[in-house]
Amino acid sequence: MSLQTYQLMVKQRFSQLLPGGPSRAMAVSGLLLLLFYVFSFNYWSSQDHSDLHLPFAHKWRAWSSGGTNTDPPTNLSHIVFGIVGSLKTWKGRKAYLESWWRPNISRGYLFLDGRPDNESLCPYTCPQILINEDIRKWKIYPLLKYPVSVRVAWSIVEAFRQGDNDVRWYVIADDDTVLFMDNIVQVLSKYDHTKYYYLGASSESILSNVYMSFEMGFGGAGFALSYPLVVAMAKKLDGCIKRYPNMWSDHLIYICILDLGVAISRQKGFHQIDLHDNIAGFLSSHPQSPILSLHHINVVDPIFPSMNRSESISHLMKPAGVDQSRLLQQTICYQREKNWSISVSWGYSVHIYETAVPRYVLQMPIETFRPWIKNAKWPMFMFNTRPAKNDPCETPHWFFFESIESENKDVFVTTYTRAEKRRLSPCSLGRNHSADRINRVQVFSPVKTRLEAGRAECCDVVSLSDNTTTVRIRPCMEAEEIAIV
């Protein structure tokens, strides 16, 4: 029914019912129409229109499709990486960035505070190098307590101002951070990029979170910002810096995002690595979530024996280049005849214990590392740990990743070799079945990625030779009993 027809019907009906004739009816009908418009407007405005803050292209896409996001799945081309470094340290960190960057495929920028010399440039193996805006020209500069922190935060705006097309996410990290791009794509594809999202993770050390914030994404580990959120930050960040001139970079970014009404969406896998010494215990019991980043790799010990830091990272990227979804994911199985427990951290390490150790124990990292802040008191970490001991029943035989190859079109073989002799007597609880003679572990895993398998993975110990243990990873059966029996 048209609006004109409706008005005519109202006039006729009220001219019949009300005294005063057509003029009285017209006045009443006008009043009713006014009330109709008021109530209709109030109803419409009371609905959730969270997409109104989006760029016009996003709003049109949502409305024209009936409110359903019909975008194709997020892929690497939809992400811009903003890597922040310093001229003083860049030359020693270049190898870390080169280990994961994909020239002519990934998009992003390396922000430095000055132009590096030709020797430290990497025109083909790194992101485009941009020099940060000189914030010393800002009027507020004398009031800034941490100018370097403001430069880091402002890099987000400078990355946005490059004007890249078809961007859904900005991922920000430091130049001493290794990123795992396939896993990042997989994680970001789960979120609606047309809404405000701030994805990040806390520090591993409790005191780091106490000094900064438990609700903050640590920037060294890296965090991801959806495109609409970065649009809003580009408009508001300068005003936020003026409100909080005394804040450190990660905390400043967190507070500015919070002022926009956006809280963090916690995402496991971003690793600040606020730890010292040997992090092999941490990496060998990685949480059951895709690894997204490793920060502070220039501070901790090399993650592989007999290699330096850059060699270690390049070595880790070999299995990462084959299947990042399975990298560092822990799979546990038991050899009943020997009473052994075997823990596989795919692409990194294998542990053999000479007794049956419960899964809940094996999933706790061995404390081979120290907290970030010296003299920290217990509790020190944001996760449960178990102490490193010399007890032959609680100390594993360590094997580290050596190589990966394809056995056939369906199976990959990763080989792990012993780091050093354990130099302990056999475990009496394990019926004295020593694993000292084992020098190599071979792990057979499906070519189909962990994501494609669509279910949890289990493993079987399929053979024991004189010096080699063979393990096969497979999808867990439905309702499979995986407890120790």
Short mmCIF file of C-alpha atoms in Angstrom, two decimals:
data_model
loop_
_atom_site.label_atom_id
_atom_site.label_comp_id
_atom_site.label_asym_id
_atom_site.label_seq_id
_atom_site.Cartn_x
_atom_site.Cartn_y
_atom_site.Cartn_z
CA MET A 1 0.00 0.00 0.00
CA SER A 2 1.39 3.40 -0.98
CA LEU A 3 1.76 6.25 1.47
CA GLN A 4 -0.79 8.34 -0.50
CA THR A 5 -3.42 5.58 -0.36
CA TYR A 6 -2.81 5.17 3.35
CA GLN A 7 -3.30 8.90 3.97
CA LEU A 8 -6.58 8.96 1.99
CA MET A 9 -7.97 6.01 3.93
CA VAL A 10 -7.11 7.67 7.23
CA LYS A 11 -8.83 10.92 6.21
CA GLN A 12 -11.97 9.15 5.09
CA ARG A 13 -12.20 6.97 8.15
CA PHE A 14 -11.71 9.77 10.64
CA SER A 15 -14.13 12.11 8.78
CA GLN A 16 -16.77 9.46 9.45
CA LEU A 17 -15.92 8.85 13.09
CA LEU A 18 -15.02 12.25 14.47
CA PRO A 19 -17.12 15.37 14.85
CA GLY A 20 -15.78 18.48 13.20
CA GLY A 21 -15.75 17.26 9.59
CA PRO A 22 -12.88 16.76 7.16
CA SER A 23 -10.63 19.47 8.62
CA ARG A 24 -10.67 17.84 12.05
CA ALA A 25 -9.99 14.44 10.48
CA MET A 26 -7.07 15.85 8.51
CA ALA A 27 -5.46 17.24 11.65
CA VAL A 28 -5.82 13.96 13.51
CA SER A 29 -4.50 11.96 10.59
CA GLY A 30 -1.48 14.24 10.39
CA LEU A 31 -0.82 13.65 14.08
CA LEU A 32 -1.05 9.90 13.61
CA LEU A 33 1.36 10.03 10.69
CA LEU A 34 3.81 12.01 12.79
CA LEU A 35 3.61 9.41 15.56
CA PHE A 36 4.07 6.66 12.96
CA TYR A 37 7.30 8.24 11.71
CA VAL A 38 8.61 8.86 15.25
CA PHE A 39 8.07 5.29 16.38
CA SER A 40 9.48 3.90 13.14
CA PHE A 41 12.63 6.03 13.49
CA ASN A 42 13.11 5.05 17.14
CA TYR A 43 12.77 1.37 16.30
CA TRP A 44 15.28 1.58 13.44
CA SER A 45 17.81 3.60 15.43
CA SER A 46 17.57 1.19 18.37
CA GLN A 47 18.84 -1.70 16.27
CA ASP A 48 22.48 -2.81 16.17
CA HIS A 49 24.22 -0.97 13.31
CA SER A 50 27.78 -1.77 14.24
CA ASP A 51 28.80 -1.72 10.59
CA LEU A 52 28.12 2.01 10.23
CA HIS A 53 31.70 2.83 11.24
CA LEU A 54 33.11 0.80 8.36
CA PRO A 55 34.50 2.26 5.16
CA PHE A 56 31.81 2.70 2.51
CA ALA A 57 33.03 -0.28 0.46
CA HIS A 58 32.51 -2.59 3.43
CA LYS A 59 29.06 -1.13 4.26
CA TRP A 60 27.88 -1.49 0.67
CA ARG A 61 29.11 -5.08 0.51
CA ALA A 62 27.25 -6.01 3.69
CA TRP A 63 24.00 -4.25 2.81
CA SER A 64 23.92 -5.40 -0.80
CA SER A 65 24.32 -9.02 0.29
CA GLY A 66 21.60 -8.92 2.90
CA GLY A 67 24.05 -8.50 5.78
CA THR A 68 26.12 -11.58 4.92
CA ASN A 69 29.86 -11.22 4.41
CA THR A 70 30.53 -12.73 0.99
CA ASP A 71 34.24 -11.87 0.86
CA PRO A 72 36.58 -14.64 -0.25
CA PRO A 73 38.67 -16.24 2.52
CA THR A 74 41.53 -14.19 3.92
CA ASN A 75 44.89 -14.95 2.34
CA LEU A 76 48.40 -13.56 2.60
CA SER A 77 47.71 -10.81 0.06
CA HIS A 78 45.17 -9.27 2.46
CA ILE A 79 47.77 -8.66 5.21
CA VAL A 80 50.26 -5.81 5.53
CA PHE A 81 53.17 -6.40 7.91
CA GLY A 82 54.65 -3.47 9.75
CA ILE A 83 58.06 -4.34 11.19
CA VAL A 84 59.73 -1.79 13.46
CA GLY A 85 63.48 -1.72 13.98
CA SER A 86 66.38 0.52 14.88
CA LEU A 87 69.34 1.56 12.80
CA LYS A 88 71.71 0.62 15.65
CA THR A 89 70.54 -2.98 15.85
CA TRP A 90 69.20 -3.65 12.36
CA LYS A 91 72.35 -5.13 10.83
CA GLY A 92 72.54 -7.87 13.46
CA ARG A 93 68.83 -8.71 13.14
CA LYS A 94 68.45 -8.71 9.38
CA ALA A 95 68.85 -12.49 9.16
CA TYR A 96 65.80 -13.05 11.38
CA LEU A 97 63.55 -11.08 9.07
CA GLU A 98 65.00 -12.70 5.97
CA SER A 99 64.23 -16.15 7.40
CA TRP A 100 60.46 -15.69 7.20
CA TRP A 101 59.84 -12.91 4.67
CA ARG A 102 58.58 -13.98 1.23
CA PRO A 103 59.82 -11.58 -1.45
CA ASN A 104 57.27 -10.59 -4.09
CA ILE A 105 54.56 -12.45 -2.15
CA SER A 106 54.13 -10.89 1.29
CA ARG A 107 53.35 -7.18 1.69
CA GLY A 108 54.78 -4.86 4.29
CA TYR A 109 57.31 -2.30 5.44
CA LEU A 110 60.37 -2.17 7.66
CA PHE A 111 60.41 1.08 9.62
CA LEU A 112 63.80 2.37 10.76
CA ASP A 113 64.91 5.58 12.46
CA GLY A 114 67.58 6.29 9.83
CA ARG A 115 68.91 5.18 6.46
CA PRO A 116 71.12 2.05 6.73
CA ASP A 117 74.32 1.74 4.77
CA ASN A 118 74.44 -0.36 1.63
CA GLU A 119 75.99 -3.29 3.46
CA SER A 120 72.97 -3.73 5.72
CA LEU A 121 70.33 -3.14 3.05
CA CYS A 122 68.32 -6.09 1.76
CA PRO A 123 66.43 -4.84 -1.31
CA TYR A 124 65.20 -8.26 -2.41
CA THR A 125 64.90 -10.33 0.77
CA CYS A 126 63.17 -7.88 3.15
CA PRO A 127 60.16 -5.58 3.13
CA GLN A 128 60.49 -2.11 1.67
CA ILE A 129 62.50 0.07 4.07
CA LEU A 130 60.83 3.29 5.19
CA ILE A 131 62.29 5.94 7.46
CA ASN A 132 59.99 7.01 10.26
CA GLU A 133 58.70 10.54 10.43
CA ASP A 134 60.94 12.80 12.50
CA ILE A 135 58.80 13.30 15.60
CA ARG A 136 61.33 15.79 17.01
CA LYS A 137 59.45 18.39 14.95
CA TRP A 138 56.24 17.79 16.87
CA LYS A 139 55.18 20.45 19.35
CA ILE A 140 54.54 17.78 21.96
CA TYR A 141 58.00 16.25 21.56
CA PRO A 142 59.52 17.90 24.69
CA LEU A 143 56.76 16.30 26.79
CA LEU A 144 57.30 12.76 25.51
CA LYS A 145 58.87 10.52 28.13
CA TYR A 146 59.67 7.72 25.67
CA PRO A 147 60.08 9.18 22.16
CA VAL A 148 61.11 5.77 20.79
CA SER A 149 57.80 4.34 21.97
CA VAL A 150 55.86 7.02 20.15
CA ARG A 151 57.82 6.26 16.96
CA VAL A 152 56.84 2.60 17.28
CA ALA A 153 53.17 3.43 17.79
CA TRP A 154 53.16 5.98 14.97
CA SER A 155 54.50 3.34 12.57
CA ILE A 156 50.97 1.90 12.49
CA VAL A 157 49.68 5.18 11.02
CA GLU A 158 52.61 5.41 8.62
CA ALA A 159 51.93 1.88 7.36
CA PHE A 160 48.27 2.79 6.79
CA ARG A 161 49.20 5.97 4.92
CA GLN A 162 51.04 3.93 2.28
CA GLY A 163 47.58 3.37 0.82
CA ASP A 164 47.76 -0.35 0.04
CA ASN A 165 44.66 -1.75 -1.64
CA ASP A 166 42.45 -4.59 -0.42
CA VAL A 167 43.93 -4.69 3.08
CA ARG A 168 42.10 -6.59 5.80
CA TRP A 169 44.71 -6.77 8.55
CA TYR A 170 47.88 -5.05 9.74
CA VAL A 171 50.33 -7.22 11.70
CA ILE A 172 52.86 -5.23 13.73
CA ALA A 173 56.04 -6.73 15.24
CA ASP A 174 59.69 -6.02 16.05
CA ASP A 175 62.62 -6.80 13.78
CA ASP A 176 63.92 -9.46 16.19
CA THR A 177 60.70 -11.44 15.85
CA VAL A 178 60.12 -14.46 13.62
CA LEU A 179 56.60 -14.63 12.21
CA PHE A 180 54.88 -17.73 10.85
CA MET A 181 52.77 -16.33 8.06
CA ASP A 182 50.79 -19.42 7.08
CA ASN A 183 49.55 -19.82 10.63
CA ILE A 184 48.81 -16.09 10.89
CA VAL A 185 46.64 -16.30 7.77
CA GLN A 186 44.84 -19.34 9.16
CA VAL A 187 44.09 -17.60 12.47
CA LEU A 188 43.04 -14.26 10.98
CA SER A 189 40.68 -15.98 8.56
CA LYS A 190 38.52 -16.97 11.55
CA TYR A 191 37.73 -13.33 12.36
CA ASP A 192 35.46 -10.83 10.61
CA HIS A 193 37.90 -8.32 9.18
CA THR A 194 35.12 -5.74 8.69
CA LYS A 195 34.85 -5.19 12.45
CA TYR A 196 37.19 -3.75 15.06
CA TYR A 197 39.69 -6.39 16.22
CA TYR A 198 42.87 -6.16 18.28
CA LEU A 199 44.51 -9.60 18.53
CA GLY A 200 47.49 -10.24 20.76
CA ALA A 201 48.86 -12.08 23.76
CA SER A 202 50.37 -11.45 27.17
CA SER A 203 53.95 -12.02 28.26
CA GLU A 204 55.07 -15.41 29.54
CA SER A 205 56.45 -13.81 32.72
CA ILE A 206 54.01 -12.65 35.37
CA LEU A 207 56.02 -9.59 36.43
CA SER A 208 56.19 -8.29 32.86
CA ASN A 209 52.39 -8.27 32.81
CA VAL A 210 52.25 -6.69 36.26
CA TYR A 211 54.52 -3.82 35.18
CA MET A 212 52.68 -3.30 31.86
CA SER A 213 49.19 -4.82 31.73
CA PHE A 214 47.59 -8.24 31.73
CA GLU A 215 45.09 -6.94 29.15
CA MET A 216 47.68 -5.79 26.63
CA GLY A 217 49.08 -7.38 23.50
CA PHE A 218 52.87 -7.31 23.74
CA GLY A 219 54.21 -5.67 20.61
CA GLY A 220 57.46 -7.58 20.35
CA ALA A 221 55.50 -10.80 20.05
CA GLY A 222 53.35 -9.06 17.47
CA PHE A 223 49.67 -8.20 17.28
CA ALA A 224 47.08 -7.93 14.55
CA LEU A 225 44.73 -5.00 13.91
CA SER A 226 41.76 -5.15 11.57
CA TYR A 227 41.60 -2.56 8.81
CA PRO A 228 38.62 -0.60 10.23
CA LEU A 229 40.41 -0.30 13.57
CA VAL A 230 43.55 1.07 11.91
CA VAL A 231 41.38 3.58 10.02
CA ALA A 232 40.05 4.81 13.35
CA MET A 233 43.54 4.88 14.88
CA ALA A 234 44.86 6.95 11.98
CA LYS A 235 42.32 9.62 12.90
CA LYS A 236 42.75 9.49 16.67
CA LEU A 237 46.30 8.38 17.50
CA ASP A 238 47.86 11.85 17.55
CA GLY A 239 45.28 13.04 20.07
CA CYS A 240 45.86 9.92 22.15
CA ILE A 241 49.61 10.57 22.23
CA LYS A 242 48.91 14.07 23.55
CA ARG A 243 46.70 12.61 26.32
CA TYR A 244 49.28 10.01 27.36
CA PRO A 245 52.78 11.39 26.67
CA ASN A 246 54.37 9.26 29.42
CA MET A 247 53.39 5.79 28.20
CA TRP A 248 55.63 3.03 26.86
CA SER A 249 54.91 1.87 23.30
CA ASP A 250 52.95 -1.36 23.83
CA HIS A 251 51.01 0.20 26.68
CA LEU A 252 50.39 3.37 24.67
CA ILE A 253 48.96 1.39 21.76
CA TYR A 254 46.80 -0.66 24.11
CA ILE A 255 45.38 2.42 25.85
CA CYS A 256 44.70 4.23 22.59
CA ILE A 257 42.83 1.21 21.24
CA LEU A 258 40.93 0.90 24.51
CA ASP A 259 39.89 4.56 24.19
CA LEU A 260 38.24 3.56 20.91
CA GLY A 261 36.13 1.07 22.83
CA VAL A 262 38.04 -2.03 21.71
CA ALA A 263 39.43 -4.62 24.12
CA ILE A 264 41.99 -7.24 23.24
CA SER A 265 40.92 -10.56 21.73
CA ARG A 266 43.44 -12.95 23.21
CA GLN A 267 45.20 -15.12 20.67
CA LYS A 268 47.53 -17.93 21.71
CA GLY A 269 50.59 -18.39 19.58
CA PHE A 270 52.04 -14.87 19.76
CA HIS A 271 55.13 -15.39 21.94
CA GLN A 272 56.87 -12.46 23.60
CA ILE A 273 59.48 -14.88 25.00
CA ASP A 274 60.11 -12.83 28.11
CA LEU A 275 62.47 -15.61 29.16
CA HIS A 276 66.21 -16.08 29.46
CA ASP A 277 68.65 -18.89 28.70
CA ASN A 278 67.49 -22.14 27.06
CA ILE A 279 63.85 -22.15 25.90
CA ALA A 280 63.96 -25.74 24.57
CA GLY A 281 61.73 -26.82 27.45
CA PHE A 282 59.12 -24.26 26.45
CA LEU A 283 59.21 -25.07 22.73
CA SER A 284 59.06 -28.83 23.38
CA SER A 285 55.69 -28.49 25.14
CA HIS A 286 54.11 -25.80 23.01
CA PRO A 287 50.41 -25.07 23.69
CA GLN A 288 47.96 -26.80 21.36
CA SER A 289 47.54 -23.79 19.11
CA PRO A 290 49.35 -22.63 15.96
CA ILE A 291 52.65 -20.90 16.60
CA LEU A 292 52.41 -17.33 15.28
CA SER A 293 55.64 -15.66 16.43
CA LEU A 294 58.84 -15.92 18.44
CA HIS A 295 60.29 -12.71 19.89
CA HIS A 296 63.57 -12.01 21.73
CA ILE A 297 65.40 -14.68 19.75
CA ASN A 298 68.48 -12.46 19.96
CA VAL A 299 68.41 -12.75 23.77
CA VAL A 300 67.72 -16.42 24.48
CA ASP A 301 70.16 -19.22 23.72
CA PRO A 302 70.17 -20.64 20.17
CA ILE A 303 67.22 -23.02 20.00
CA PHE A 304 69.24 -25.84 18.39
CA PRO A 305 72.50 -27.27 19.77
CA SER A 306 75.72 -26.55 17.87
CA MET A 307 74.15 -23.69 15.90
CA ASN A 308 74.16 -19.93 16.35
CA ARG A 309 70.94 -17.97 16.59
CA SER A 310 70.42 -17.16 12.93
CA GLU A 311 71.35 -20.71 11.89
CA SER A 312 68.87 -22.06 14.41
CA ILE A 313 66.02 -19.97 13.06
CA SER A 314 66.83 -20.92 9.48
CA HIS A 315 66.84 -24.56 10.55
CA LEU A 316 63.41 -24.24 12.20
CA MET A 317 62.02 -22.70 9.03
CA LYS A 318 62.74 -25.94 7.11
CA PRO A 319 59.83 -27.86 8.66
CA ALA A 320 57.88 -24.60 8.88
CA GLY A 321 58.13 -24.33 5.10
CA VAL A 322 56.50 -27.74 4.76
CA ASP A 323 53.67 -27.58 7.33
CA GLN A 324 53.38 -24.68 9.75
CA SER A 325 50.08 -25.97 11.15
CA ARG A 326 51.90 -28.93 12.69
CA LEU A 327 55.07 -27.04 13.74
CA LEU A 328 55.83 -27.49 17.47
CA GLN A 329 52.50 -29.25 18.02
CA GLN A 330 52.95 -31.89 20.69
CA THR A 331 51.92 -35.51 20.14
CA ILE A 332 52.35 -38.10 22.88
CA CYS A 333 52.44 -41.89 22.68
CA TYR A 334 53.62 -44.86 24.75
CA GLN A 335 55.71 -47.94 24.03
CA ARG A 336 54.13 -50.59 26.26
CA GLU A 337 56.80 -53.27 26.07
CA LYS A 338 59.58 -50.91 27.13
CA ASN A 339 57.26 -48.80 29.29
CA TRP A 340 58.54 -45.69 27.50
CA SER A 341 56.78 -42.36 27.02
CA ILE A 342 57.52 -40.42 23.84
CA SER A 343 56.68 -36.76 23.30
CA VAL A 344 57.03 -35.32 19.79
CA SER A 345 57.22 -31.55 19.25
CA TRP A 346 56.90 -31.76 15.47
CA GLY A 347 59.74 -30.10 13.57
CA TYR A 348 61.68 -29.33 16.75
CA SER A 349 62.34 -32.10 19.29
CA VAL A 350 61.49 -35.55 20.62
CA HIS A 351 61.68 -36.66 24.26
CA ILE A 352 61.93 -40.30 25.38
CA TYR A 353 61.21 -41.09 29.03
CA GLU A 354 62.06 -44.48 30.48
CA THR A 355 58.77 -44.78 32.32
CA ALA A 356 55.08 -44.07 31.77
CA VAL A 357 54.58 -40.34 32.40
CA PRO A 358 51.01 -38.95 32.40
CA ARG A 359 50.03 -36.62 29.59
CA TYR A 360 49.21 -33.77 31.91
CA VAL A 361 52.84 -33.86 33.11
CA LEU A 362 54.35 -34.04 29.63
CA GLN A 363 52.27 -31.06 28.54
CA MET A 364 53.98 -28.88 31.16
CA PRO A 365 57.24 -27.32 29.89
CA ILE A 366 60.46 -28.38 31.57
CA GLU A 367 61.91 -25.32 33.28
CA THR A 368 65.11 -25.03 31.29
CA PHE A 369 64.68 -21.22 31.22
CA ARG A 370 64.65 -18.31 33.66
CA PRO A 371 62.08 -15.52 33.99
CA TRP A 372 62.64 -12.21 32.22
CA ILE A 373 63.08 -10.22 35.42
CA LYS A 374 65.91 -11.32 37.69
CA ASN A 375 65.20 -12.43 41.25
CA ALA A 376 61.50 -12.96 40.46
CA LYS A 377 59.75 -15.00 43.12
CA TRP A 378 57.30 -17.84 42.59
CA PRO A 379 54.93 -17.84 40.77
CA MET A 380 57.04 -16.61 37.87
CA PHE A 381 55.30 -17.77 34.69
CA MET A 382 51.86 -17.54 33.12
CA PHE A 383 51.78 -21.33 32.70
CA ASN A 384 52.57 -24.39 34.78
CA THR A 385 56.10 -25.78 34.58
CA ARG A 386 58.00 -28.75 35.94
CA PRO A 387 61.56 -28.49 37.25
CA ALA A 388 64.53 -29.87 35.35
CA LYS A 389 65.85 -32.81 37.38
CA ASN A 390 68.58 -35.42 37.31
CA ASP A 391 66.16 -38.18 38.25
CA PRO A 392 66.48 -40.91 35.57
CA CYS A 393 62.71 -41.49 35.66
CA GLU A 394 61.85 -37.81 35.13
CA THR A 395 64.65 -36.68 32.83
CA PRO A 396 64.08 -37.30 29.12
CA HIS A 397 66.50 -38.27 26.41
CA TRP A 398 66.58 -35.22 24.10
CA PHE A 399 66.54 -35.44 20.31
CA PHE A 400 66.45 -32.38 18.03
CA PHE A 401 65.21 -31.92 14.49
CA GLU A 402 67.76 -32.77 11.82
CA SER A 403 65.95 -33.11 8.49
CA ILE A 404 62.65 -33.49 6.66
CA GLU A 405 61.95 -35.39 3.48
CA SER A 406 59.03 -36.83 1.57
CA GLU A 407 58.75 -40.62 1.74
CA ASN A 408 55.96 -40.61 -0.84
CA LYS A 409 53.08 -38.37 -1.88
CA ASP A 410 51.23 -39.09 1.39
CA VAL A 411 53.92 -39.07 4.09
CA PHE A 412 56.67 -36.78 5.39
CA VAL A 413 59.55 -38.10 7.47
CA THR A 414 61.17 -35.86 10.07
CA THR A 415 64.39 -37.11 11.65
CA TYR A 416 65.59 -36.12 15.13
CA THR A 417 69.06 -36.89 16.49
CA ARG A 418 70.34 -37.11 20.03
CA ALA A 419 71.75 -33.89 21.46
CA GLU A 420 74.06 -35.62 23.96
CA LYS A 421 74.19 -38.65 26.20
CA ARG A 422 71.96 -38.40 29.24
CA ARG A 423 74.64 -39.87 31.56
CA LEU A 424 72.15 -41.26 34.07
CA SER A 425 71.42 -44.79 35.18
CA PRO A 426 68.29 -46.47 33.74
CA CYS A 427 64.96 -45.76 35.43
CA SER A 428 64.15 -48.55 37.87
CA LEU A 429 60.42 -47.75 37.66
CA GLY A 430 60.59 -48.44 33.93
CA ARG A 431 61.95 -51.96 34.48
CA ASN A 432 65.46 -50.74 33.59
CA HIS A 433 64.80 -50.52 29.84
CA SER A 434 67.43 -47.94 29.00
CA ALA A 435 67.04 -45.71 25.93
CA ASP A 436 70.75 -44.84 25.88
CA ARG A 437 71.35 -46.78 22.66
CA ILE A 438 68.75 -44.76 20.74
CA ASN A 439 70.52 -42.10 18.68
CA ARG A 440 67.79 -41.24 16.20
CA VAL A 441 64.01 -40.91 16.08
CA GLN A 442 62.11 -40.89 12.81
CA VAL A 443 58.58 -39.50 12.77
CA PHE A 444 56.24 -40.31 9.89
CA SER A 445 53.43 -37.77 9.51
CA PRO A 446 50.69 -37.28 6.90
CA VAL A 447 51.30 -34.87 4.06
CA LYS A 448 47.77 -33.66 4.76
CA THR A 449 48.17 -30.82 7.25
CA ARG A 450 46.90 -30.90 10.79
CA LEU A 451 44.15 -28.47 9.74
CA GLU A 452 43.06 -30.59 6.79
CA ALA A 453 42.88 -33.68 9.00
CA GLY A 454 40.20 -31.91 11.02
CA ARG A 455 40.77 -33.79 14.28
CA ALA A 456 43.32 -34.30 17.05
CA GLU A 457 46.42 -36.36 16.28
CA CYS A 458 47.78 -39.38 18.07
CA CYS A 459 50.87 -41.49 17.42
CA ASP A 460 52.15 -45.03 17.61
CA VAL A 461 55.64 -46.37 18.20
CA VAL A 462 55.91 -48.72 15.24
CA SER A 463 59.45 -50.05 15.56
CA LEU A 464 62.57 -50.12 17.70
CA SER A 465 65.86 -51.04 16.06
CA ASP A 466 69.33 -51.03 17.56
CA ASN A 467 69.64 -47.26 17.48
CA THR A 468 66.44 -45.88 15.91
CA THR A 469 62.90 -45.40 17.16
CA THR A 470 60.16 -44.99 14.56
CA VAL A 471 56.93 -43.13 15.36
CA ARG A 472 53.90 -42.68 13.13
CA ILE A 473 51.52 -39.77 13.61
CA ARG A 474 47.90 -40.39 12.68
CA PRO A 475 44.46 -38.91 13.33
CA CYS A 476 43.02 -40.02 16.66
CA MET A 477 40.20 -42.51 16.36
CA GLU A 478 36.78 -41.58 17.62
CA ALA A 479 36.61 -41.99 21.40
CA GLU A 480 40.15 -43.37 21.40
CA GLU A 481 41.49 -44.14 24.83
CA ILE A 482 44.68 -42.12 25.14
CA ALA A 483 45.26 -42.29 28.88
CA ILE A 484 48.01 -44.41 30.37
CA VAL A 485 46.82 -47.97 31.07
#
